[in-house]
Coordinates of C-alpha atoms and ligand atoms in Angstrom, one line a residue:
M1 CA 121.5 116.5 114.7
T2 CA 119.9 113.1 116.3
A3 CA 122.4 110.3 116.5
A4 CA 121.5 107.1 114.1
G5 CA 121.0 105.3 117.5
D6 CA 118.4 107.4 118.8
V7 CA 116.2 106.9 115.4
L8 CA 116.4 103.1 115.5
G9 CA 115.1 103.4 119.4
E10 CA 112.5 105.3 118.5
A11 CA 111.8 103.4 115.3
R12 CA 111.5 100.0 117.1
R13 CA 109.5 102.2 120.2
R14 CA 106.8 102.4 116.6
R15 CA 103.7 100.1 116.2
T16 CA 102.2 101.5 113.6
F17 CA 99.0 99.2 111.9
A18 CA 95.2 99.7 111.0
V19 CA 91.8 98.1 112.3
I20 CA 90.2 96.3 109.1
S21 CA 87.3 94.7 109.8
H22 CA 83.5 94.7 108.2
P23 CA 81.2 98.0 108.8
D24 CA 79.7 97.2 113.3
A25 CA 82.1 94.7 114.1
G26 CA 83.1 97.0 116.4
K27 CA 85.8 99.4 115.2
S28 CA 85.2 102.9 116.5
T29 CA 84.4 101.1 119.5
M30 CA 87.6 99.2 119.3
T31 CA 89.2 102.2 118.6
E32 CA 87.8 104.0 121.7
A33 CA 89.2 101.6 123.6
L34 CA 92.5 101.0 122.7
A35 CA 93.0 104.7 123.1
L36 CA 91.3 104.6 126.1
H37 CA 93.4 101.9 127.6
A38 CA 96.0 103.9 127.2
S39 CA 94.9 107.0 128.1
A40 CA 95.4 109.0 125.2
I41 CA 92.1 110.1 125.4
T42 CA 90.1 111.3 128.2
E43 CA 86.4 110.9 126.7
A44 CA 85.5 108.0 125.2
G45 CA 83.6 109.3 121.2
A46 CA 86.8 111.6 120.8
V47 CA 88.2 109.6 117.6
H48 CA 85.4 109.5 115.1
G49 CA 83.0 112.6 115.7
K50 CA 80.5 109.9 114.9
A51 CA 76.7 111.4 114.6
G52 CA 76.0 113.2 117.5
R53 CA 78.8 113.4 119.4
R54 CA 80.7 116.2 118.1
G55 CA 80.1 119.8 116.9
V56 CA 82.0 121.4 114.3
T57 CA 82.4 118.9 110.9
S58 CA 83.3 119.9 107.8
D59 CA 80.9 119.7 105.1
W60 CA 81.2 116.2 103.6
M61 CA 82.0 115.0 107.0
E62 CA 78.1 115.6 106.7
L63 CA 77.7 113.1 103.8
E64 CA 79.9 110.3 106.1
R65 CA 77.4 111.4 109.0
S66 CA 73.9 110.5 107.1
R67 CA 75.7 107.6 104.9
G68 CA 77.8 106.4 108.4
I69 CA 81.0 106.1 106.6
S70 CA 84.1 106.8 107.3
I71 CA 86.3 108.3 104.4
T72 CA 88.5 111.2 106.3
S73 CA 91.5 109.7 107.2
A74 CA 92.5 110.0 111.0
A75 CA 95.6 108.9 112.5
L76 CA 95.5 108.6 116.2
R77 CA 98.4 108.0 118.1
F78 CA 98.9 107.4 121.5
D79 CA 101.4 105.9 124.0
Y80 CA 101.5 102.6 125.8
R81 CA 104.1 100.6 127.9
G82 CA 107.2 102.4 126.6
H83 CA 106.1 102.5 122.8
V84 CA 104.1 105.2 120.2
F85 CA 100.9 103.6 118.7
N86 CA 100.2 105.1 115.6
L87 CA 96.3 103.8 114.7
V88 CA 95.8 104.9 111.0
D89 CA 92.2 104.9 110.3
T90 CA 90.7 102.8 107.2
P91 CA 87.6 104.0 105.2
G92 CA 84.8 101.9 106.2
H93 CA 83.7 101.4 103.1
A94 CA 84.4 99.0 100.2
D95 CA 83.8 101.4 97.4
F96 CA 87.4 103.5 99.2
S97 CA 89.1 101.0 98.8
E98 CA 91.7 102.6 96.4
D99 CA 91.2 105.1 100.3
T100 CA 92.4 101.7 101.8
Y101 CA 94.8 100.6 99.8
R102 CA 96.7 103.1 100.4
V103 CA 96.4 103.8 104.1
L104 CA 97.8 100.1 104.3
A105 CA 100.9 101.0 102.5
A106 CA 101.2 103.4 105.1
V107 CA 100.8 100.6 108.5
D108 CA 103.4 97.8 109.7
C109 CA 100.4 95.3 110.9
A110 CA 96.3 95.1 110.3
V111 CA 94.3 94.1 112.9
M112 CA 91.5 92.3 111.6
L113 CA 88.1 92.5 114.0
L114 CA 85.6 90.2 113.6
D115 CA 82.3 90.0 115.1
A116 CA 81.9 86.8 116.7
A117 CA 78.5 86.3 115.6
K118 CA 79.4 86.7 111.9
G119 CA 82.8 85.7 111.2
M120 CA 84.5 86.8 108.3
E121 CA 82.5 89.1 106.3
P122 CA 82.5 90.5 102.9
Q123 CA 84.3 93.9 103.8
T124 CA 86.6 92.3 106.5
L125 CA 88.0 90.4 103.6
K126 CA 88.6 92.7 100.9
L127 CA 90.3 94.3 103.6
F128 CA 92.3 91.4 104.2
Q129 CA 93.0 90.8 100.6
V130 CA 94.6 94.5 100.2
C131 CA 97.0 93.2 103.7
R132 CA 97.7 89.9 102.1
H133 CA 98.8 91.7 98.1
R134 CA 101.0 93.6 100.6
R135 CA 102.1 90.7 103.0
I136 CA 101.0 92.8 106.3
P137 CA 101.3 90.6 109.0
V138 CA 97.3 90.4 110.9
I139 CA 96.5 89.7 113.8
T140 CA 93.0 88.9 114.4
F141 CA 90.8 90.2 117.5
V142 CA 87.0 88.3 117.9
N143 CA 84.6 90.5 119.1
K144 CA 81.5 90.7 120.5
W145 CA 81.8 87.3 122.6
D146 CA 80.1 89.3 125.5
R147 CA 77.1 88.2 122.9
P148 CA 75.6 85.2 121.5
G149 CA 78.1 83.7 118.6
R150 CA 79.9 81.1 117.1
E151 CA 81.8 78.1 118.6
P152 CA 85.3 79.6 118.6
L153 CA 86.6 76.5 116.5
E154 CA 84.6 76.7 113.8
L155 CA 85.3 80.5 113.8
L156 CA 88.9 79.2 113.8
D157 CA 87.8 77.3 110.4
Q158 CA 86.6 80.2 109.0
I159 CA 89.6 82.4 109.2
E160 CA 91.5 79.4 107.8
E161 CA 89.3 79.3 104.8
H162 CA 88.9 82.6 104.2
T163 CA 92.0 84.2 104.3
G164 CA 94.8 81.2 104.1
L165 CA 96.6 82.1 107.3
R166 CA 96.7 79.6 110.0
P167 CA 95.3 80.7 113.2
T168 CA 97.0 80.7 116.5
P169 CA 94.6 81.4 119.7
I170 CA 97.3 83.7 122.5
T171 CA 94.1 83.6 124.2
W172 CA 90.9 80.7 124.4
P173 CA 87.4 81.7 125.9
I174 CA 86.4 80.6 128.9
G175 CA 82.5 80.2 128.5
V176 CA 80.7 80.3 125.0
A177 CA 79.6 83.8 123.3
G178 CA 77.7 85.7 125.2
H179 CA 78.7 83.7 128.6
F180 CA 82.2 85.2 128.5
R181 CA 84.1 84.7 131.7
G182 CA 87.7 84.9 130.9
V183 CA 89.8 83.9 128.8
A184 CA 92.7 81.4 129.2
D185 CA 96.1 83.2 128.0
R186 CA 98.3 80.2 125.7
L187 CA 101.2 82.2 125.8
A188 CA 100.9 84.0 128.6
G189 CA 100.4 80.6 130.8
K190 CA 97.9 82.6 132.3
V191 CA 94.0 82.5 133.9
V192 CA 92.6 85.7 133.7
L193 CA 88.4 86.3 134.8
Y194 CA 86.8 89.8 133.6
E195 CA 84.1 91.8 135.3
R196 CA 82.5 94.3 133.8
A197 CA 83.2 97.2 135.9
P198 CA 80.7 99.0 138.2
G199 CA 79.5 102.2 137.3
G200 CA 80.4 101.9 133.3
A201 CA 84.3 102.6 134.0
T202 CA 86.1 102.7 130.6
K203 CA 88.3 99.3 131.9
A204 CA 87.5 96.2 132.9
L205 CA 88.1 94.2 136.2
E206 CA 90.9 91.0 135.5
T207 CA 91.4 88.5 137.8
E208 CA 94.3 86.2 137.6
L209 CA 93.2 82.0 138.0
T210 CA 95.6 79.4 138.6
P211 CA 94.6 76.4 136.6
E212 CA 93.9 74.7 139.7
R213 CA 91.5 77.1 140.9
A214 CA 89.9 77.6 137.7
E215 CA 89.1 74.2 137.4
A216 CA 87.3 74.5 140.6
E217 CA 86.0 77.8 140.0
L218 CA 84.7 77.9 136.4
G219 CA 83.2 73.9 136.1
A220 CA 82.1 73.1 133.3
D221 CA 83.5 75.8 131.3
W222 CA 86.7 75.2 131.8
A223 CA 86.7 71.7 131.3
Q224 CA 85.6 72.3 127.6
A225 CA 88.0 75.5 127.3
S226 CA 91.1 72.9 128.3
E227 CA 89.5 70.3 125.5
E228 CA 89.8 72.8 123.3
I229 CA 93.1 73.9 124.4
G230 CA 94.4 70.2 124.0
L231 CA 93.2 70.3 120.5
L232 CA 95.3 72.8 119.4
E233 CA 97.6 71.5 121.0
A234 CA 97.8 69.0 119.4
I235 CA 97.2 70.2 116.2
G236 CA 100.5 72.5 116.7
A237 CA 98.0 75.6 116.4
D238 CA 101.0 77.7 118.5
H239 CA 102.4 81.1 117.7
D240 CA 105.3 81.4 116.2
Q241 CA 106.8 85.1 115.5
K242 CA 108.6 84.1 111.9
L243 CA 105.4 82.0 110.4
F244 CA 103.0 85.6 111.8
E245 CA 105.4 88.6 110.1
A246 CA 105.6 86.1 107.3
H247 CA 102.2 86.2 106.4
E248 CA 101.4 82.8 107.0
T249 CA 99.5 82.5 110.7
T250 CA 97.3 85.2 112.3
P251 CA 97.5 84.8 116.4
V252 CA 93.8 85.6 117.3
L253 CA 92.7 86.8 120.7
F254 CA 88.6 86.8 122.4
G255 CA 87.2 89.6 123.8
A256 CA 84.7 92.6 124.0
A257 CA 85.3 95.8 122.7
L258 CA 82.2 97.1 124.2
P259 CA 83.2 96.2 128.1
N260 CA 86.8 96.6 127.3
F261 CA 87.1 92.6 128.0
G262 CA 90.8 91.8 126.0
I263 CA 91.5 95.3 125.3
A264 CA 94.6 95.3 126.9
R265 CA 95.7 92.2 125.9
L266 CA 95.6 93.5 122.9
L267 CA 98.1 96.3 123.0
D268 CA 100.3 94.2 125.0
V269 CA 100.3 91.4 122.1
L270 CA 101.4 94.5 119.9
V271 CA 104.2 95.8 121.7
D272 CA 105.4 92.0 122.2
L273 CA 104.8 90.4 118.5
A274 CA 103.6 93.5 115.8
P275 CA 106.8 94.3 113.9
S276 CA 108.3 97.6 114.0
P277 CA 108.7 99.5 111.4
A278 CA 111.1 98.0 109.0
P279 CA 113.8 99.7 106.2
R280 CA 111.8 100.2 103.3
A281 CA 112.4 99.2 100.1
E282 CA 113.3 101.5 97.0
V283 CA 112.0 101.4 93.1
S284 CA 115.6 100.5 93.4
G285 CA 115.7 97.3 94.6
S286 CA 117.5 98.2 98.0
A287 CA 115.7 99.3 101.3
R288 CA 116.8 102.7 102.8
P289 CA 117.6 102.3 106.3
L290 CA 115.6 103.4 108.9
E291 CA 118.6 105.6 110.4
A292 CA 119.4 107.0 106.5
P293 CA 117.9 111.1 106.4
F294 CA 114.0 111.5 106.6
S295 CA 112.1 110.2 103.8
G296 CA 108.3 110.0 104.1
L297 CA 105.8 108.6 101.7
V298 CA 103.0 110.2 101.2
F299 CA 100.1 107.6 101.6
K300 CA 96.6 110.3 101.9
V301 CA 95.4 113.5 100.7
Q302 CA 92.6 115.6 102.1
A303 CA 91.5 118.6 101.3
N304 CA 88.9 121.2 103.2
M305 CA 89.0 118.6 106.0
D306 CA 88.2 121.6 108.7
P307 CA 86.3 124.3 107.5
A308 CA 87.5 127.4 108.9
H309 CA 91.1 126.6 107.2
R310 CA 89.6 125.0 104.2
D311 CA 93.3 123.9 103.6
R312 CA 94.4 120.7 102.2
I313 CA 96.7 118.5 104.3
A314 CA 98.6 115.5 103.3
F315 CA 99.4 112.7 105.1
V316 CA 103.0 111.5 105.4
R317 CA 104.0 108.3 107.0
V318 CA 107.9 108.2 108.0
C319 CA 109.9 105.7 106.6
S320 CA 113.7 107.2 107.8
G321 CA 115.1 109.2 109.7
R322 CA 114.1 112.0 112.1
F323 CA 111.1 114.6 111.0
E324 CA 111.8 118.2 112.3
R325 CA 109.2 120.3 112.3
G326 CA 110.5 123.1 109.9
M327 CA 112.9 121.2 107.9
V328 CA 113.0 121.6 104.1
L329 CA 112.3 118.5 101.7
T330 CA 112.3 117.9 98.9
H331 CA 109.8 116.9 96.8
G332 CA 110.7 113.5 94.5
A333 CA 107.9 114.5 91.9
T334 CA 109.4 117.7 91.0
G335 CA 112.4 118.0 93.0
R336 CA 111.0 120.8 94.6
P337 CA 111.7 122.7 98.0
F338 CA 108.6 121.3 100.4
A339 CA 108.8 123.6 104.1
T340 CA 107.1 121.8 106.8
K341 CA 106.4 124.4 109.4
Y342 CA 102.9 123.5 109.5
A343 CA 103.1 119.7 110.6
H344 CA 100.4 118.3 112.6
S345 CA 99.4 115.1 114.4
V346 CA 95.5 114.6 113.2
F347 CA 92.6 112.4 113.9
G348 CA 89.2 113.0 113.8
Q349 CA 88.5 116.8 113.9
E350 CA 91.7 117.0 116.9
R351 CA 94.8 118.1 115.6
A352 CA 98.1 118.9 117.4
T353 CA 101.2 120.3 116.5
I354 CA 104.2 117.9 115.7
D355 CA 107.5 118.7 116.4
D356 CA 109.3 115.6 115.4
A357 CA 108.5 112.1 114.5
Y358 CA 110.1 109.2 113.6
P359 CA 110.0 105.9 111.1
G360 CA 106.4 104.3 111.6
D361 CA 104.8 108.1 113.0
V362 CA 102.3 109.9 110.3
V363 CA 102.4 113.3 109.9
G364 CA 99.9 115.8 108.7
L365 CA 101.8 118.5 106.5
V366 CA 99.1 121.2 106.2
N367 CA 99.7 123.5 102.5
A368 CA 100.6 120.6 100.6
T369 CA 99.5 121.5 97.3
A370 CA 101.9 120.3 95.8
L371 CA 101.9 116.8 97.0
R372 CA 99.9 113.3 96.3
P373 CA 99.2 110.0 97.1
G374 CA 102.2 107.5 96.6
D375 CA 104.4 111.1 96.6
T376 CA 108.2 110.8 98.1
L377 CA 109.2 113.5 100.7
Y378 CA 113.2 113.5 101.7
T379 CA 116.3 115.0 102.8
G380 CA 119.7 113.9 101.8
P381 CA 120.2 111.4 99.1
A382 CA 116.8 110.5 96.9
A383 CA 114.4 108.3 98.3
E384 CA 111.6 106.3 95.5
F385 CA 109.8 103.8 97.1
P386 CA 107.5 101.7 94.5
P387 CA 104.7 103.9 93.5
I388 CA 101.1 103.4 95.4
P389 CA 99.5 101.2 93.3
S390 CA 95.8 102.8 90.7
F391 CA 93.0 99.9 91.7
A392 CA 91.5 99.4 88.3
P393 CA 88.6 101.7 88.0
E394 CA 84.3 99.8 86.9
H395 CA 82.1 102.5 87.2
F396 CA 82.5 105.2 84.7
A397 CA 80.6 108.5 84.4
V398 CA 80.9 111.9 81.9
A399 CA 81.2 114.8 84.6
R400 CA 79.4 118.2 83.0
S401 CA 78.8 121.2 85.3
R402 CA 75.4 122.5 85.1
D403 CA 76.0 125.5 85.4
S404 CA 78.1 126.9 82.4
G405 CA 79.0 130.6 84.6
R406 CA 81.1 128.8 86.8
A407 CA 83.3 126.2 84.3
K408 CA 86.4 127.8 85.4
Q409 CA 85.3 126.5 89.5
F410 CA 84.4 123.1 87.5
R411 CA 87.7 122.3 86.5
R412 CA 89.4 123.3 89.3
G413 CA 87.0 121.4 92.0
I414 CA 88.0 118.3 89.4
D415 CA 91.6 118.4 89.3
Q416 CA 91.5 119.0 93.1
L417 CA 90.0 115.6 93.6
D418 CA 91.9 114.1 91.0
A419 CA 95.3 115.3 92.9
E420 CA 93.8 113.8 96.2
G421 CA 92.4 110.8 94.3
V422 CA 89.1 110.3 95.3
I423 CA 88.2 109.5 92.5
Q424 CA 90.1 108.9 88.7
V425 CA 89.6 111.8 86.0
L426 CA 89.8 110.2 82.9
R427 CA 90.0 112.9 79.2
S428 CA 90.2 112.6 75.7
D429 CA 89.9 115.2 72.8
V430 CA 87.1 113.1 71.4
R431 CA 85.2 114.0 74.9
G432 CA 87.1 117.7 75.7
D433 CA 88.0 119.2 78.9
A434 CA 83.9 119.9 79.7
A435 CA 83.0 116.8 80.2
P436 CA 85.8 114.8 81.7
V437 CA 84.8 110.9 82.8
L438 CA 85.3 109.8 86.0
A439 CA 86.5 106.3 86.6
A440 CA 85.5 105.1 90.0
V441 CA 86.4 101.9 92.1
G442 CA 82.5 101.9 93.7
P443 CA 80.1 103.9 93.1
M444 CA 79.9 105.8 96.3
Q445 CA 82.7 107.7 94.9
F446 CA 80.4 109.4 92.7
E447 CA 78.0 111.1 95.4
V448 CA 81.2 112.6 97.0
V449 CA 82.6 114.0 94.5
Q450 CA 79.0 115.5 93.4
H451 CA 78.6 116.5 97.1
R452 CA 82.3 117.9 97.7
L453 CA 82.2 120.5 94.3
A454 CA 78.6 121.6 95.7
A455 CA 79.9 122.1 99.5
E456 CA 83.4 123.4 98.3
F457 CA 83.2 125.0 94.5
G458 CA 80.0 125.1 94.5
T459 CA 79.4 124.0 91.1
V460 CA 76.4 121.3 90.9
I461 CA 77.0 119.3 88.4
S462 CA 75.4 116.0 86.4
L463 CA 76.5 112.5 85.9
D464 CA 75.5 110.6 83.0
R465 CA 76.9 107.2 83.8
L466 CA 78.8 104.9 80.5
D467 CA 78.2 101.5 80.0
Y468 CA 81.4 100.6 80.7
T469 CA 82.9 98.3 83.4
L470 CA 86.4 97.5 83.1
A471 CA 90.3 99.1 81.9
R472 CA 93.1 98.3 81.1
R473 CA 96.7 100.2 80.2
T474 CA 97.2 100.1 77.1
D475 CA 99.9 102.5 74.8
A476 CA 100.1 105.2 71.3
A477 CA 100.2 102.7 69.1
S478 CA 96.9 100.3 70.3
A479 CA 95.1 103.3 70.9
E480 CA 94.7 104.0 67.4
T481 CA 93.3 101.0 66.8
L482 CA 91.1 100.6 70.2
A483 CA 89.9 103.8 68.6
R484 CA 88.4 102.3 65.8
Q485 CA 86.7 99.3 67.6
R486 CA 83.1 99.5 68.9
G487 CA 82.3 99.1 72.8
C488 CA 85.6 100.2 74.1
E489 CA 87.2 103.8 74.1
V490 CA 91.0 104.9 75.1
F491 CA 91.7 108.0 77.5
V492 CA 94.4 109.5 79.1
R493 CA 94.3 108.8 83.0
G494 CA 95.0 112.7 84.7
R495 CA 96.2 110.9 87.8
D496 CA 99.8 109.6 86.2
Q497 CA 99.0 110.6 82.3
A498 CA 98.8 106.5 81.6
L499 CA 97.1 104.8 78.7
L500 CA 93.0 103.6 79.8
A501 CA 91.5 101.6 77.2
V502 CA 87.8 101.0 79.0
F503 CA 85.8 98.4 77.7
T504 CA 82.0 97.3 77.9
D505 CA 83.1 93.8 79.3
Q506 CA 85.5 91.4 79.3
W507 CA 83.7 89.9 76.3
R508 CA 84.2 92.9 74.1
M509 CA 87.1 92.9 75.2
R510 CA 88.4 89.9 74.5
T511 CA 86.7 89.7 70.8
I512 CA 89.3 92.9 70.5
A513 CA 91.6 91.4 71.3
R514 CA 91.7 88.3 69.3
E515 CA 91.5 90.2 66.2
H516 CA 94.2 92.3 67.2
P517 CA 96.6 90.8 68.9
D518 CA 99.5 93.2 69.0
L519 CA 97.5 95.5 71.5
T520 CA 99.1 95.7 74.2
L521 CA 95.9 95.4 76.7
E522 CA 97.5 94.9 80.4
P523 CA 95.2 94.2 83.9
L524 CA 95.0 96.7 86.4
I525 CA 95.0 95.8 90.2
A526 CA 91.3 95.0 90.2
D527 CA 89.7 96.0 93.4
T528 CA 87.6 92.5 93.9
H529 CA 90.7 90.2 92.9
A530 CA 93.6 91.9 94.9
D531 CA 95.4 88.6 96.3
G532 CA 95.9 88.7 92.6
Ligands
LIG601 P1 82.4 100.1 113.6 O1 81.0 100.7 112.7 O2 82.7 99.1 112.8 O3 82.9 101.3 114.0 O4 81.7 99.6 115.0 P2 81.0 100.7 116.3 O5 82.1 100.2 117.4 O6 80.1 101.8 115.8 O7 79.9 99.2 116.5 C1 78.8 99.1 116.3 C2 77.5 98.9 117.3 O8 78.4 97.6 117.7 C3 77.6 99.7 118.7 O9 76.1 99.6 118.7 C4 78.7 98.8 119.2 O10 77.9 99.4 120.7 C5 78.6 97.5 119.3 N1 79.5 96.6 120.4 C6 80.9 97.1 119.7 N2 82.0 96.0 120.5 C7 81.1 95.6 120.6 C8 81.7 94.6 122.2 O11 81.9 94.3 122.1 N3 80.2 93.7 122.7 C9 78.5 94.2 122.4 N4 77.9 93.7 123.2 N5 78.5 95.4 121.8 C10 79.7 96.1 120.7

């Protein structure tokens, strides 16, 4: 048995976070740089299996590659300064915001990565809104400072305007974007100069200067940085741990992932400021103590990640207690036992067996046929965490198998993708089982379904788009009335058996609601308004 103190000590050493950014801002480069600095991997490029970097990939990773998107969840684990980092990957494309939401349910902190020249971009903002919804503390890293970009003060304004978080710079750049010389570290009270390491080495050269020497050596660049820092002090833009943890401020760092400028500082900031796992709130209203017996949240299920295995992996975030491989857990949704003989850490194509894990860690459980995103596993007293909400679908299409001889495979495939949460599957007596309606937050989800049904189940499907654009949760009594209306249809959602009413547009829905004021029509979490 593990002493409770061990679990608490191990939990305190954990930093579980995600990097959120717009495509091309440098997330892959940053992930590799962080891991390299922490010496987790020896060769840059081993993390994401981006085009050309690695050989074997599963079938739908080809789709990811060809579209330049990353759908596959990866949890990268590495050690740094006596701490254990779990970097959970977020999907790169806006159409997969449901996946993102699930991933962000598993982290304690987020690093918001901005391109110095582009500032806040749409996808960054969308992902940020999910963080806001869950009140996840956010650290901002302004990337690509080695290239021409915006004014640092202008970037701060933009961050505040778009996120509502007050930026509190930890480091301040010396030299405008494109002429990056180093940073003044406001928290550590140091001046650090960066130089590219010769021969493309993975660590930049850093030199520490006293302010006096900085003044003598850096001239006008130093004068400007000092003036701006004076301004920050005047407005009190200083780090405050409580406000940061309360999701009211965001510490900001300036750097460049490619030449490795500021990466070590980011790792230190994660150790020093990012929160370690906290007791997770349960449905009952109380929180499960970290040292309670094991509990974990399934935040992602992925099948057929590896063509050689053709299995299904459930990614579990440890919420309390110690996980030991071989433990028999209880699956909250069914009450059935779940054996954990095969437990892995998984990132990209790499897998390694995990023998034990602590709060904050991510465990990939193989052969997890019964597990679904949002499920709970535990030992000892039952744990029930609030469900991970489904997003409101905005795109709908009827799916049919093109080959009537493969009806069974079609059904199995649809059920599988439904269980994984790849798409929402809606059914009704009117439409019948052979023609389920697929409901998506973003249309690229349809492509994934089509691709995976063909590649993994040998079923070519046709998709006929329906002109519905919004969904509301309803009840059986309302369903009868709604069935008689035009521009509206009622379905049962496979994932949770919820009754959903879908409408062609807002106007239609409002008209029906006005004519039938007793109808139950509850909003679902809308992707576009994830903060409201
Ligand atoms: P992702 O789509 O967010 O994963 O972005 P990548 O990591 O693939 O980076 C996109 C492009 O920006 C690549 O060509 C990178 O080499 C480049 N890049 C990333 N970080 C930096 C940086 O700090 N400085 C410069 N100059 N280029 C960078």
